[in-house]
Coordinates of C-alpha atoms in Angstrom, one line a residue:
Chain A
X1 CA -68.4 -106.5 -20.7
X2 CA -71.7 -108.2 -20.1
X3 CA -74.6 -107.7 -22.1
X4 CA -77.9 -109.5 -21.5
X5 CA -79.1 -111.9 -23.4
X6 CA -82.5 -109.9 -25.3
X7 CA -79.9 -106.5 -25.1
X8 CA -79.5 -105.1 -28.8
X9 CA -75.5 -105.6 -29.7
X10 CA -74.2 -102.1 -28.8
X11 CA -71.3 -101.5 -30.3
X12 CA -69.1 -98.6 -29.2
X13 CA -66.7 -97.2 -31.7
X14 CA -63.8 -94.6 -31.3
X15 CA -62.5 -92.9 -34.1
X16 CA -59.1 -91.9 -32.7
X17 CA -55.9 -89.3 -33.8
X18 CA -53.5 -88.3 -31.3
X19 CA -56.4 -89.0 -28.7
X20 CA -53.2 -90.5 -25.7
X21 CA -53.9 -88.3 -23.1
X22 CA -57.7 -88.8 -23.1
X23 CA -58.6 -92.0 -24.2
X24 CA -57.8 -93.7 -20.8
X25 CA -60.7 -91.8 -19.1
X26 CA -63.0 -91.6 -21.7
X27 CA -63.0 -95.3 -21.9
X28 CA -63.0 -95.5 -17.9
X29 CA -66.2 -93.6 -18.1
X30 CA -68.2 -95.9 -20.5
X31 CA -70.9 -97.7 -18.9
X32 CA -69.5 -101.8 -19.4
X33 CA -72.4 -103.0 -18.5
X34 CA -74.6 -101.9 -21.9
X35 CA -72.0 -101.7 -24.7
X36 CA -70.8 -105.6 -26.3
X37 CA -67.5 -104.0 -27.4
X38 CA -65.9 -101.0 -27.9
X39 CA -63.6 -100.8 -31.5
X40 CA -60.7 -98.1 -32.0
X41 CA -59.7 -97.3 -35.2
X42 CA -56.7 -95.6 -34.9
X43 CA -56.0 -92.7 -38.1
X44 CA -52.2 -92.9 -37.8
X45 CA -51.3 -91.2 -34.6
X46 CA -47.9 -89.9 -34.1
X47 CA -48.4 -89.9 -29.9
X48 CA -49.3 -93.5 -27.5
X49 CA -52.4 -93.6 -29.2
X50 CA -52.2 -97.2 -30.4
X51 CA -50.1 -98.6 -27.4
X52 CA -52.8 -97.3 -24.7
X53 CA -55.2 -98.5 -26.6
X54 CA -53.6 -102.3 -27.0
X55 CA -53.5 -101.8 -22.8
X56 CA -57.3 -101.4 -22.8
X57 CA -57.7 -104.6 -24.5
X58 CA -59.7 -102.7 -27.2
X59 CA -60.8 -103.9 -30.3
X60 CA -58.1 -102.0 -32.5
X61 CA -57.7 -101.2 -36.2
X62 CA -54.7 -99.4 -37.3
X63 CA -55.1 -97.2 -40.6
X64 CA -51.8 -97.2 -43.0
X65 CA -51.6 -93.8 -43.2
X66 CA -53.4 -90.8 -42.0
X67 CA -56.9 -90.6 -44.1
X68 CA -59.1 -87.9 -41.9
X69 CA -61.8 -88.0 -39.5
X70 CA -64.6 -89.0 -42.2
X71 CA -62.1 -92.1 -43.4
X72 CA -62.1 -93.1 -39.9
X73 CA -65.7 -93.8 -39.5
X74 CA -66.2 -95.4 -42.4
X75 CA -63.8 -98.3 -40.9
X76 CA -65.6 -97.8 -37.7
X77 CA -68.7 -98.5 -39.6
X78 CA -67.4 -101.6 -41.6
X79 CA -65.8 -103.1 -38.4
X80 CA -69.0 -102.5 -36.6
X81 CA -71.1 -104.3 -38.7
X82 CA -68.7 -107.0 -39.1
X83 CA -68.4 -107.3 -35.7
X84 CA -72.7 -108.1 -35.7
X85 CA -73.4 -104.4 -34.1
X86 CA -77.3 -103.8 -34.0
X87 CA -76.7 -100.5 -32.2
X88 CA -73.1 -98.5 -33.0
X89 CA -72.4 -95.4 -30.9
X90 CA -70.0 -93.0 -31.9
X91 CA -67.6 -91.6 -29.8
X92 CA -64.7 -89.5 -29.7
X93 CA -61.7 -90.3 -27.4
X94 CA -61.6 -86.7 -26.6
X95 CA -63.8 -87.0 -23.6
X96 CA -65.5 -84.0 -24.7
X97 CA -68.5 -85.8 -24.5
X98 CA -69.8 -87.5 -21.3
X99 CA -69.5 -91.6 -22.3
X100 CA -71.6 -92.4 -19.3
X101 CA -74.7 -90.7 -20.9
X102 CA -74.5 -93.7 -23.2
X103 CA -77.6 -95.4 -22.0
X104 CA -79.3 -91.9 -22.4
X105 CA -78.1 -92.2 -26.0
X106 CA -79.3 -95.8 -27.1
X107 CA -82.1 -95.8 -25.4
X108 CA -84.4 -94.3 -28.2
X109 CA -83.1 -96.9 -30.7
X110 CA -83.9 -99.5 -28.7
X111 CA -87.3 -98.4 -27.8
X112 CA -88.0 -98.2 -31.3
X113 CA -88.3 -94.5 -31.4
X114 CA -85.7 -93.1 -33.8
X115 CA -82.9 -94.8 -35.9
X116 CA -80.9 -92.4 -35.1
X117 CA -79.4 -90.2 -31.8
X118 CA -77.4 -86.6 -31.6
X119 CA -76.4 -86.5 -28.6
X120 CA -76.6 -82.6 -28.3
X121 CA -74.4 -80.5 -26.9
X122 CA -76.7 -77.0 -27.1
X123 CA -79.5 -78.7 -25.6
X124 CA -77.5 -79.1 -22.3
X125 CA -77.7 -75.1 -21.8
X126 CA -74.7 -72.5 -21.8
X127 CA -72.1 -74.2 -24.0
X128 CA -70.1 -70.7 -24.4
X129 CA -69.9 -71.0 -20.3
X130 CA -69.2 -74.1 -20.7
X131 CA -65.9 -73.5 -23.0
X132 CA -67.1 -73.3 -26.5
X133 CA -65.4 -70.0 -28.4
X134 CA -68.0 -67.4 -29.2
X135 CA -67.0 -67.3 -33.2
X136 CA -67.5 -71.4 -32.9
X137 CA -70.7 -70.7 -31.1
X138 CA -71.9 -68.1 -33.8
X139 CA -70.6 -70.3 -37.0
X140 CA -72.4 -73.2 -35.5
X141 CA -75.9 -71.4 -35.3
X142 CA -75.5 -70.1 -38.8
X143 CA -75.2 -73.4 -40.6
X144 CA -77.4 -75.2 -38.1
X145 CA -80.1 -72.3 -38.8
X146 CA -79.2 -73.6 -42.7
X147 CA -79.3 -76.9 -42.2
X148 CA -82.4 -77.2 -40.4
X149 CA -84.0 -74.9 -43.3
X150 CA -82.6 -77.2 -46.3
X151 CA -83.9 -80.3 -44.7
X152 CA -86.8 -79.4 -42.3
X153 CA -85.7 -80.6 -39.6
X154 CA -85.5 -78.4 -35.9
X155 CA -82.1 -79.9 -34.9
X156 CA -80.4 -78.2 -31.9
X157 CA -77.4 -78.6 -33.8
X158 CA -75.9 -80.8 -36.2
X159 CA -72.0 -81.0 -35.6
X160 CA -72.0 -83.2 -32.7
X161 CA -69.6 -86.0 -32.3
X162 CA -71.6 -88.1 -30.0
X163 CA -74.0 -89.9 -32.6
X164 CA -75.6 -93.7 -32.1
X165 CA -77.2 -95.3 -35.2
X166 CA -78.7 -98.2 -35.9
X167 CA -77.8 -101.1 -37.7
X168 CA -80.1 -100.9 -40.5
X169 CA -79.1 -97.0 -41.2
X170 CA -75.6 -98.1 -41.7
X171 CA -76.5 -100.9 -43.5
X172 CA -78.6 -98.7 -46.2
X173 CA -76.5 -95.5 -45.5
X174 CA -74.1 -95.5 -48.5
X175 CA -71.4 -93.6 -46.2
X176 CA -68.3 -94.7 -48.1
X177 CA -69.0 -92.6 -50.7
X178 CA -68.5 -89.7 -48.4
X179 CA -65.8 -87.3 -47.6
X180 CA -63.0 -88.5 -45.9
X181 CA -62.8 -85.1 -44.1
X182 CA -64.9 -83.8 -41.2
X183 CA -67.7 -82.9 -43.5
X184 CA -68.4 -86.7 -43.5
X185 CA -70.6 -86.1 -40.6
X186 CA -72.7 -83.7 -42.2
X187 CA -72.9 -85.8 -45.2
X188 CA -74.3 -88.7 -43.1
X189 CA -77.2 -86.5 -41.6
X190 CA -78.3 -85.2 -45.0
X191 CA -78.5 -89.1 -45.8
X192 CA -80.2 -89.9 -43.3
X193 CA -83.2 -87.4 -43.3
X194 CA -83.3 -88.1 -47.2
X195 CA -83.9 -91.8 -46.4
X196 CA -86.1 -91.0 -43.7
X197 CA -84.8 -92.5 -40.8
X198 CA -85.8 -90.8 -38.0
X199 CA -83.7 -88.1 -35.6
X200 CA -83.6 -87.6 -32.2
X201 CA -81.6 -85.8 -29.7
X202 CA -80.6 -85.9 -26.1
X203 CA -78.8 -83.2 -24.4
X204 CA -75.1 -84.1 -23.6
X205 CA -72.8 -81.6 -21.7
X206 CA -69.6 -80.9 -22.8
X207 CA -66.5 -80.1 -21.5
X208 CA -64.1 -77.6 -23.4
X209 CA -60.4 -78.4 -22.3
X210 CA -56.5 -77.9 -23.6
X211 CA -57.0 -81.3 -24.0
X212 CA -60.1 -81.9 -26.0
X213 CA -59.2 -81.6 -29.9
X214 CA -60.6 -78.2 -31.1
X215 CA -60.5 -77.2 -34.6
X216 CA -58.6 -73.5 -35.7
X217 CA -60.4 -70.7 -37.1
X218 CA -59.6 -70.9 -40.7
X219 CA -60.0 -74.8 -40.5
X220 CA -63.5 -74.0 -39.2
X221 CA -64.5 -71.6 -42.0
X222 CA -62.9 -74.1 -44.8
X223 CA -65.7 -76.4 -42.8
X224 CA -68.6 -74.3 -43.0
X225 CA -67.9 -73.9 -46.6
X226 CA -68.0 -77.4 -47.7
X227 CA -71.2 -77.6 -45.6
X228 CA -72.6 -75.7 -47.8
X229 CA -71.2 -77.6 -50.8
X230 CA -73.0 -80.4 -49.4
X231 CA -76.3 -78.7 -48.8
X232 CA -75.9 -77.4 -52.6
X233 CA -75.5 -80.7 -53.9
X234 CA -78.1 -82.2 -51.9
X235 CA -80.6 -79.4 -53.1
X236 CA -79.8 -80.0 -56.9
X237 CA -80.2 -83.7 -56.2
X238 CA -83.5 -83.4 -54.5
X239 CA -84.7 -81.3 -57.6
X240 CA -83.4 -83.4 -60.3
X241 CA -81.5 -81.4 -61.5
X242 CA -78.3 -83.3 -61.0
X243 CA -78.4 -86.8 -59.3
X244 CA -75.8 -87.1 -56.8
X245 CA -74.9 -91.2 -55.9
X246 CA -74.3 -90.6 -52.6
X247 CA -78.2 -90.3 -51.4
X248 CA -79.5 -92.7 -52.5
X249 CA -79.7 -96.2 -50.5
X250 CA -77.6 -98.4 -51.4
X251 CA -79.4 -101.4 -51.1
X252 CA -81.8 -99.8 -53.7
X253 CA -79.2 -100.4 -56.3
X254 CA -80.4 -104.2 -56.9
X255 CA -82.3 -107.4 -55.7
X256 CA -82.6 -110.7 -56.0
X257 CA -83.7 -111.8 -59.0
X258 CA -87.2 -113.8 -58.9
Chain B
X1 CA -111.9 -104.9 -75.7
X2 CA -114.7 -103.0 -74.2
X3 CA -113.0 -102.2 -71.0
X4 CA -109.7 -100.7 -73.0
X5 CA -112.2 -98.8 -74.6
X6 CA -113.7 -98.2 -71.6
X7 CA -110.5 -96.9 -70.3
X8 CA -109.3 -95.2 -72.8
X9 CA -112.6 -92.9 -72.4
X10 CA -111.1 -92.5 -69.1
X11 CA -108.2 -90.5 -70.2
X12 CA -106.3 -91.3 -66.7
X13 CA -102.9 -92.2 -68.3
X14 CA -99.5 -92.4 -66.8
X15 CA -97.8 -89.3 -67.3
X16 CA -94.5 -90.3 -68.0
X17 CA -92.0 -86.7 -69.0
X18 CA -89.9 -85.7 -66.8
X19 CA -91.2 -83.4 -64.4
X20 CA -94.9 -84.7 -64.1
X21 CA -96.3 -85.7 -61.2
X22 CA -95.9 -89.4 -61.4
X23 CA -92.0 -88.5 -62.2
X24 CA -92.1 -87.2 -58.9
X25 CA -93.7 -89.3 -57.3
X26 CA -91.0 -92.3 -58.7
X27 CA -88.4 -89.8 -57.9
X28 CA -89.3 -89.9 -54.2
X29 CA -89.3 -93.6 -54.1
X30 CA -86.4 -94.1 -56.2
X31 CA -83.5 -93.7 -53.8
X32 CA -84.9 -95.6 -50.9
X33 CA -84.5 -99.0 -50.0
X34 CA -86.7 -101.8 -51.9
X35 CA -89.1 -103.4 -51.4
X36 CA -91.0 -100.7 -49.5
X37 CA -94.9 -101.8 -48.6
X38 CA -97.1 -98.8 -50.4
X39 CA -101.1 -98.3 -50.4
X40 CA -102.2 -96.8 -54.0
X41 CA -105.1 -95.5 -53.5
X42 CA -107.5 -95.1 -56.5
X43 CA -105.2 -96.7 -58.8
X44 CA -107.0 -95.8 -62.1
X45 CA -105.8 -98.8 -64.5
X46 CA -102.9 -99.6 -62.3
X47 CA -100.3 -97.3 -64.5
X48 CA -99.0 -96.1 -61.4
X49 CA -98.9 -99.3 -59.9
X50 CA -97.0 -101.0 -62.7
X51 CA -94.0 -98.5 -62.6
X52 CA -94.0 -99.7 -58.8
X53 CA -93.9 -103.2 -59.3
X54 CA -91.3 -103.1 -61.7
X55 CA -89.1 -100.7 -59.4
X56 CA -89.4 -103.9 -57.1
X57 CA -92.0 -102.6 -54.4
X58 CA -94.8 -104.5 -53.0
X59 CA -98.1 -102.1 -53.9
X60 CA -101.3 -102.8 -52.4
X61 CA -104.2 -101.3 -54.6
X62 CA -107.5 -99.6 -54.1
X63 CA -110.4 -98.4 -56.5
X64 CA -114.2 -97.7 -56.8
X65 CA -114.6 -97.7 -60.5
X66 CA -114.9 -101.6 -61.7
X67 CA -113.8 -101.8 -65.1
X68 CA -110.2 -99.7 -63.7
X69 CA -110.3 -102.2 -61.2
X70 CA -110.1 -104.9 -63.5
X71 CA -107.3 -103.7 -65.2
X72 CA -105.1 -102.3 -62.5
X73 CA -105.4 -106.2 -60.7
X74 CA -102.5 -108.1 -61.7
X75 CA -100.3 -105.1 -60.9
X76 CA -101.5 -105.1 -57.0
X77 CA -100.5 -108.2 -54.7
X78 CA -103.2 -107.2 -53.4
X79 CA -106.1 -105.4 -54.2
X80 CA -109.4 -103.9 -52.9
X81 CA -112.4 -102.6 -54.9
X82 CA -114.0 -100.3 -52.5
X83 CA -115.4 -96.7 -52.7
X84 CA -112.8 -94.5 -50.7
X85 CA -115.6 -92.3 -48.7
X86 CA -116.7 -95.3 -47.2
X87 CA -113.8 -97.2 -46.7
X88 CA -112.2 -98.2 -43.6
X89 CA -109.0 -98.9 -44.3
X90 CA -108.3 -102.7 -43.1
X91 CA -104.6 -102.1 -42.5
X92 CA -102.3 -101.8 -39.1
X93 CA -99.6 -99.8 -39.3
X94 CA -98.1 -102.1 -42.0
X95 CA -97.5 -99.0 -45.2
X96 CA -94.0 -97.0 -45.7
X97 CA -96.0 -95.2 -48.2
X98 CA -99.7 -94.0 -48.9
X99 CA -100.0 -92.6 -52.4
X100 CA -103.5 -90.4 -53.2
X101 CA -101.8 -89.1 -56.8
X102 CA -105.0 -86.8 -58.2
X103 CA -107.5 -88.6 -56.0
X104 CA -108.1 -85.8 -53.6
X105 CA -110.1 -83.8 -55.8
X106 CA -112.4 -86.0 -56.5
X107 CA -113.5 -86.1 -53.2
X108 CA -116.5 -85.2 -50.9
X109 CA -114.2 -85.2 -47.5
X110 CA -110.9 -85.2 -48.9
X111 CA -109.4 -84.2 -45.2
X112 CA -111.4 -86.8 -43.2
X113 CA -110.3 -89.7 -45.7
X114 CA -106.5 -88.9 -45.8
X115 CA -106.7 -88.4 -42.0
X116 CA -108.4 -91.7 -42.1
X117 CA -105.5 -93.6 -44.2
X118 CA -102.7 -92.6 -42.0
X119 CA -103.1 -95.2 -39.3
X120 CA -102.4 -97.6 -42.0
X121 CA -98.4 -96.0 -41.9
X122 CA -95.4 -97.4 -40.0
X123 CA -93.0 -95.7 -37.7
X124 CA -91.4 -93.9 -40.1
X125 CA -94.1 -93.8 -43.1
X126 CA -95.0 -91.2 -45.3
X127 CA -97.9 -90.0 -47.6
X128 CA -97.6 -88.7 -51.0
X129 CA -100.3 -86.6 -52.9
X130 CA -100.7 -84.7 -55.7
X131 CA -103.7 -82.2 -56.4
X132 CA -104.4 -80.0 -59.5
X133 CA -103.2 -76.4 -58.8
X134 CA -106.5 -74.3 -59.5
X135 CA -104.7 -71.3 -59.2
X136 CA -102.8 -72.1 -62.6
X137 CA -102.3 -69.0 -65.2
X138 CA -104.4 -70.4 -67.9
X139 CA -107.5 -70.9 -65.1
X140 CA -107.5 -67.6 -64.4
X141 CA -107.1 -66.5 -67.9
X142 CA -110.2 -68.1 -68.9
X143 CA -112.4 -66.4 -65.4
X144 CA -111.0 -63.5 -66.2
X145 CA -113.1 -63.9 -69.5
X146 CA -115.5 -65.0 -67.7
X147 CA -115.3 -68.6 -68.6
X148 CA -115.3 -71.6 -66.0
X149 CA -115.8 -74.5 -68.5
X150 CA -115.3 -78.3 -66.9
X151 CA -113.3 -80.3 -69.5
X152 CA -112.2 -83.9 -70.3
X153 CA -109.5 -84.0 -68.1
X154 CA -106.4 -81.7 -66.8
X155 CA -107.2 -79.0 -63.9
X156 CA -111.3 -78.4 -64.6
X157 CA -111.8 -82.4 -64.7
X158 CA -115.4 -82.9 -64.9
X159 CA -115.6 -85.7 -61.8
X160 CA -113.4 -83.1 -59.9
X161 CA -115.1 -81.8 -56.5
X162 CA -112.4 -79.7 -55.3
X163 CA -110.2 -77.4 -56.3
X164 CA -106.6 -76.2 -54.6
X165 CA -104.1 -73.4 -54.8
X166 CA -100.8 -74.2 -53.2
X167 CA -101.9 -72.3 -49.7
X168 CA -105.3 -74.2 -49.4
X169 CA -103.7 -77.7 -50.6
X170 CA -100.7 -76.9 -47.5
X171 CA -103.8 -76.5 -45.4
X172 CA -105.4 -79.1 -46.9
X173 CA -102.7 -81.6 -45.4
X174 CA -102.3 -79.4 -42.0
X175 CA -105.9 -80.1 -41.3
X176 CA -105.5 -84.2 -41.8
X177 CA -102.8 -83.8 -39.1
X178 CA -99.9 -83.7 -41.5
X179 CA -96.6 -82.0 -41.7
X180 CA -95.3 -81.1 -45.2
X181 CA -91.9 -82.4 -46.0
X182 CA -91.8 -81.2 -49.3
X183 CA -93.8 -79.8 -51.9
X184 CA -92.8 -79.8 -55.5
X185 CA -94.5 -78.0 -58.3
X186 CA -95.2 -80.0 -61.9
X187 CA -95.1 -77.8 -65.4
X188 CA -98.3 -78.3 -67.9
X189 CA -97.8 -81.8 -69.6
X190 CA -97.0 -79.3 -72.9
X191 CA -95.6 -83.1 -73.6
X192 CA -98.9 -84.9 -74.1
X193 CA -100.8 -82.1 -75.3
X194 CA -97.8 -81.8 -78.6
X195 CA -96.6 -84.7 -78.7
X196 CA -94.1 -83.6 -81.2
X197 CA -92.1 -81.8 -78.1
X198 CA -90.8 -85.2 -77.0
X199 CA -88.1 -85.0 -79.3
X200 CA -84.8 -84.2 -77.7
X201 CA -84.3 -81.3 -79.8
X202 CA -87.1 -79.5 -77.4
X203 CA -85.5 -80.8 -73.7
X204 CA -83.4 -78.0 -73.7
X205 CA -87.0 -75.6 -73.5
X206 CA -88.9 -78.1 -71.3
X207 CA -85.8 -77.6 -68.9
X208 CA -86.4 -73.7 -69.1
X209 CA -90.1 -74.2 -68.9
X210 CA -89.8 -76.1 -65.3
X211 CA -87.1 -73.6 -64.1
X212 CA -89.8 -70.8 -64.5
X213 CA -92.5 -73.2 -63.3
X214 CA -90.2 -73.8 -60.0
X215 CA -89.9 -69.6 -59.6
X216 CA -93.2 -68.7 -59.7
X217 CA -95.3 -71.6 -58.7
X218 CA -98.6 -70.5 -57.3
X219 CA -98.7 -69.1 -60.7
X220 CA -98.0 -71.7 -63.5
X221 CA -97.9 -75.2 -61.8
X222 CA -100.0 -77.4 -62.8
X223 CA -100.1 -79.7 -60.1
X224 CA -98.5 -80.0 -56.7
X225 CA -97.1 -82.9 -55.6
X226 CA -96.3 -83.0 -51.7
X227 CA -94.6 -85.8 -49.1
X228 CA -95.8 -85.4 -45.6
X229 CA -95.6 -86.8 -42.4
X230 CA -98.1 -87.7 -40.0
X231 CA -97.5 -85.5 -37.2
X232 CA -97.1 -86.7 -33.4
X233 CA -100.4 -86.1 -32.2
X234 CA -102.2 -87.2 -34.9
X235 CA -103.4 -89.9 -32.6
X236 CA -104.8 -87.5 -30.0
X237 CA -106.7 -85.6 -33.2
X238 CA -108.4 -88.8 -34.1
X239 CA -109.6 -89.7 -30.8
X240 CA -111.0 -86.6 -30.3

């Protein structure tokens, strides 16, 4: 992996779980040339995870026990940061997502245009052709429509799992004090509009396969519903009405003393 | 001793109770990163400016009226005394945040000076200003009497110039190439006019009294406090 010398440290982090038969081709398809490193934190897989991973010559970080998809980023994060990332990209070992879009993906971080990228999957046209189910398809609208109402934002869609940040949002971010679920990710967007980082999204196709992790109907509803939890929570914080710890910056909390 | 006096005549005070505008405008600031670069502009004696410094921020000041001026100084690291219709705004894209709290109204081109101020934001800055809300119950209690009397301060101000309702302040903002992030309504300052309802006893009805405030808005705010963004082609707009 070669990285100029005046490239931004991309780093490229994998939250993995039972991710064997995929992570092989997803980590073929990443483009060496712009990413530093790539780190794989694995959430206690029961398949090959951890042994393909080891054959890759990854960067990985074994979790003790199995703490969720939201758990897993934040060591992501942390390792990232240690690791002197400028630019981390998220992204699953699912190959759902197209890794060699990458560049697409950190390029409006490093042109200084946004702090943060979504790499969108309903920009990229018909994602119920493409393999989403139609009830995902439907649910997803619904809370996007939500979302984008609570926050004022016009996001395409907000439950992607092909995100870049940059250093600075993780570093002000206070993401450990999220969910150690999947709502984690919706967490980390409310954050980040509240801060005001700014969002922007490129269209990423997807592919829908036996393969590619896919979440069951009632685990999807029980998802929508903490959404909405969070959305709650952020709407009585933003009024005052109860202060929630979890948006505000963290490096707000003190500073040196003069 | 003359200019406390001086300032006291005034009668621009901080207006601390929870809810008011300048809670609001702390309460935007408060859970973001410090120290974030913000212009103040017409600072009055600096109250606003104090609360800033103290959060840990570095606030840049600006104000016409000389005796203010004096007194709102040490808060600033750095400060201009200037007269906002004429000035120019010496900054480069340098601000996270431009603050006009009740400066508006006093005004002759309210639109063309806060258009004016925004190339002073950042990448990812932000303005936030607060206007009277004209459209307030009492106001129209009194015209409906027949009675439009200017006053020492509050809503009929005597130096105000204009006068908003929450529609013409949204347009207000729209027309100096803004986009409205938020807009948050603030309840009479019942606090400052009876002092005696700062005791705790009467937070439980000040808590009811914003609730309503929040319902009906247009109705019984007193003020309007809004965070916007410059919008993308503000730059286009001010070539034109």
């Amino acid at each position: 992996m070669a990285v100029a010398l005046n490239q931004p440290k991309v780093i490229v982090v994998m939250p993995a779980y039972n991710a064997a038969k995929t992570l092989r081709i997803t980590y073929d398809a990443i483009p060496k040339d712009d990413v530093y490193q790539v780190i794989l934190v694995d959430d206690g897989s029961r398949d090959e995870t951890l042994k393909i991973a080891k054959e890759l010559n990854l960067e990985v970080f074994v979790h003790t026990r199995n703490f969720g998809y939201g758990g897993n980023q934040k060591t992501c994060y942390t390792e990232a940061l240690k690791a002197g990332a400028e630019i981390v990209v998220m992204l699953h070992p699912d190959y759902q997502y197209d890794p060699s879009l990458l560049p697409n993906v950190i390029a409006p971080i490093k042109n200084g245009d946004a702090d943060v990228v979504l790499g969108s999957r309903l920009l990229a046209g018909e994602v119920v052709k493409q393999g989403m189910p139609w009830w995902k398809y439907l649910g997803n609208r619904f809370l996007t429509g939500i979302q984008n109402q609570v926050l004022r934002q016009s996001l395409a869609e907000y439950h992607t799992g092909y995100r870049a940040f940059s250093r600075r949002v993780l570093e002000e971010v206070p993401f450990l004090l999220n969910s150690d679920n999947f709502v984690f990710d919706q967490e980390m967007l409310v954050q980040v509009v509240h801060l005001g980082f700014r969002i922007k999204e490129v269209p990423v196709p997807t592919r829908y396969f036996a393969e590619a992790s896919s979440a069951s109907f009632a685990a999807s509803v029980v998802y929508g519903v903490s959404i909405l939890c969070v959305l709650l929570r952020y709407v009585l914080h933003r009024s005052a009405w109860i202060a929630q710890k979890q948006f505000e910056c963290f490096p707000a909390r003190y500073r040196r003393a003069e | 001793m003359r200019d406390a006096a001086k300032i006291q005549e005034l009668n621009y005070r901080l207006k601390c109770f929870k809810y008011s505008s300048h809670y609001w405008i702390l309460k935007f600031l408060e859970d973001l990163r410090r120290p974030l670069k913000i212009l103040d502009v017409g600072t009055a004696d600096g109250y606003l400016g104090a609360a800033l410094k103290q959060q840990g921020h570095y606030v840049v000041g600006v104000e016409k009226d000389e005796f203010l001026a004096k007194a709102a100084r040490p808060y600033y690291a750095k400060f201009y005394r200037a007269d906002l219709e004429t000035f120019d705004f010496p900054f480069r894209a340098e601000f996270d945040f431009i603050i006009f709290a009740d400066v508006l109204e006093h005004l002759r081109e309210p639109e063309v000076i806060l258009g004016r101020s925004l190339s002073c934001l950042n990448a990812t800055g932000q303005v936030i200003v607060s206007v009277p809300n004209i459209a307030n119950l009492l106001i129209r209690i009194m015209l409906l009497f027949g009675k439009f009397d200017y006053q020492d301060r509050g809503i009929l101000d005597r130096t105000h110039l204009r006068f908003y309702t929450l529609s013409s302040f949204t347009a207000l903002l729209q027309n100096a190439a803004c986009r409205v992030v938020d807009i948050v309504p603030t309840p009479l300052p019942v606090q400052l006019i009876f002092p005696w309802t700062q005791r705790p006893i009467f937070a439980l009805i000040h808590q009811i009294h914003y609730a309503t405030v929040r319902l009906w808005k247009t109705l019984l705010a007193y003020q309007f406090v809004a965070r916007a963004l410059p919008c993308q082609e503000r730059n286009g707009l001010r070539n034109s």
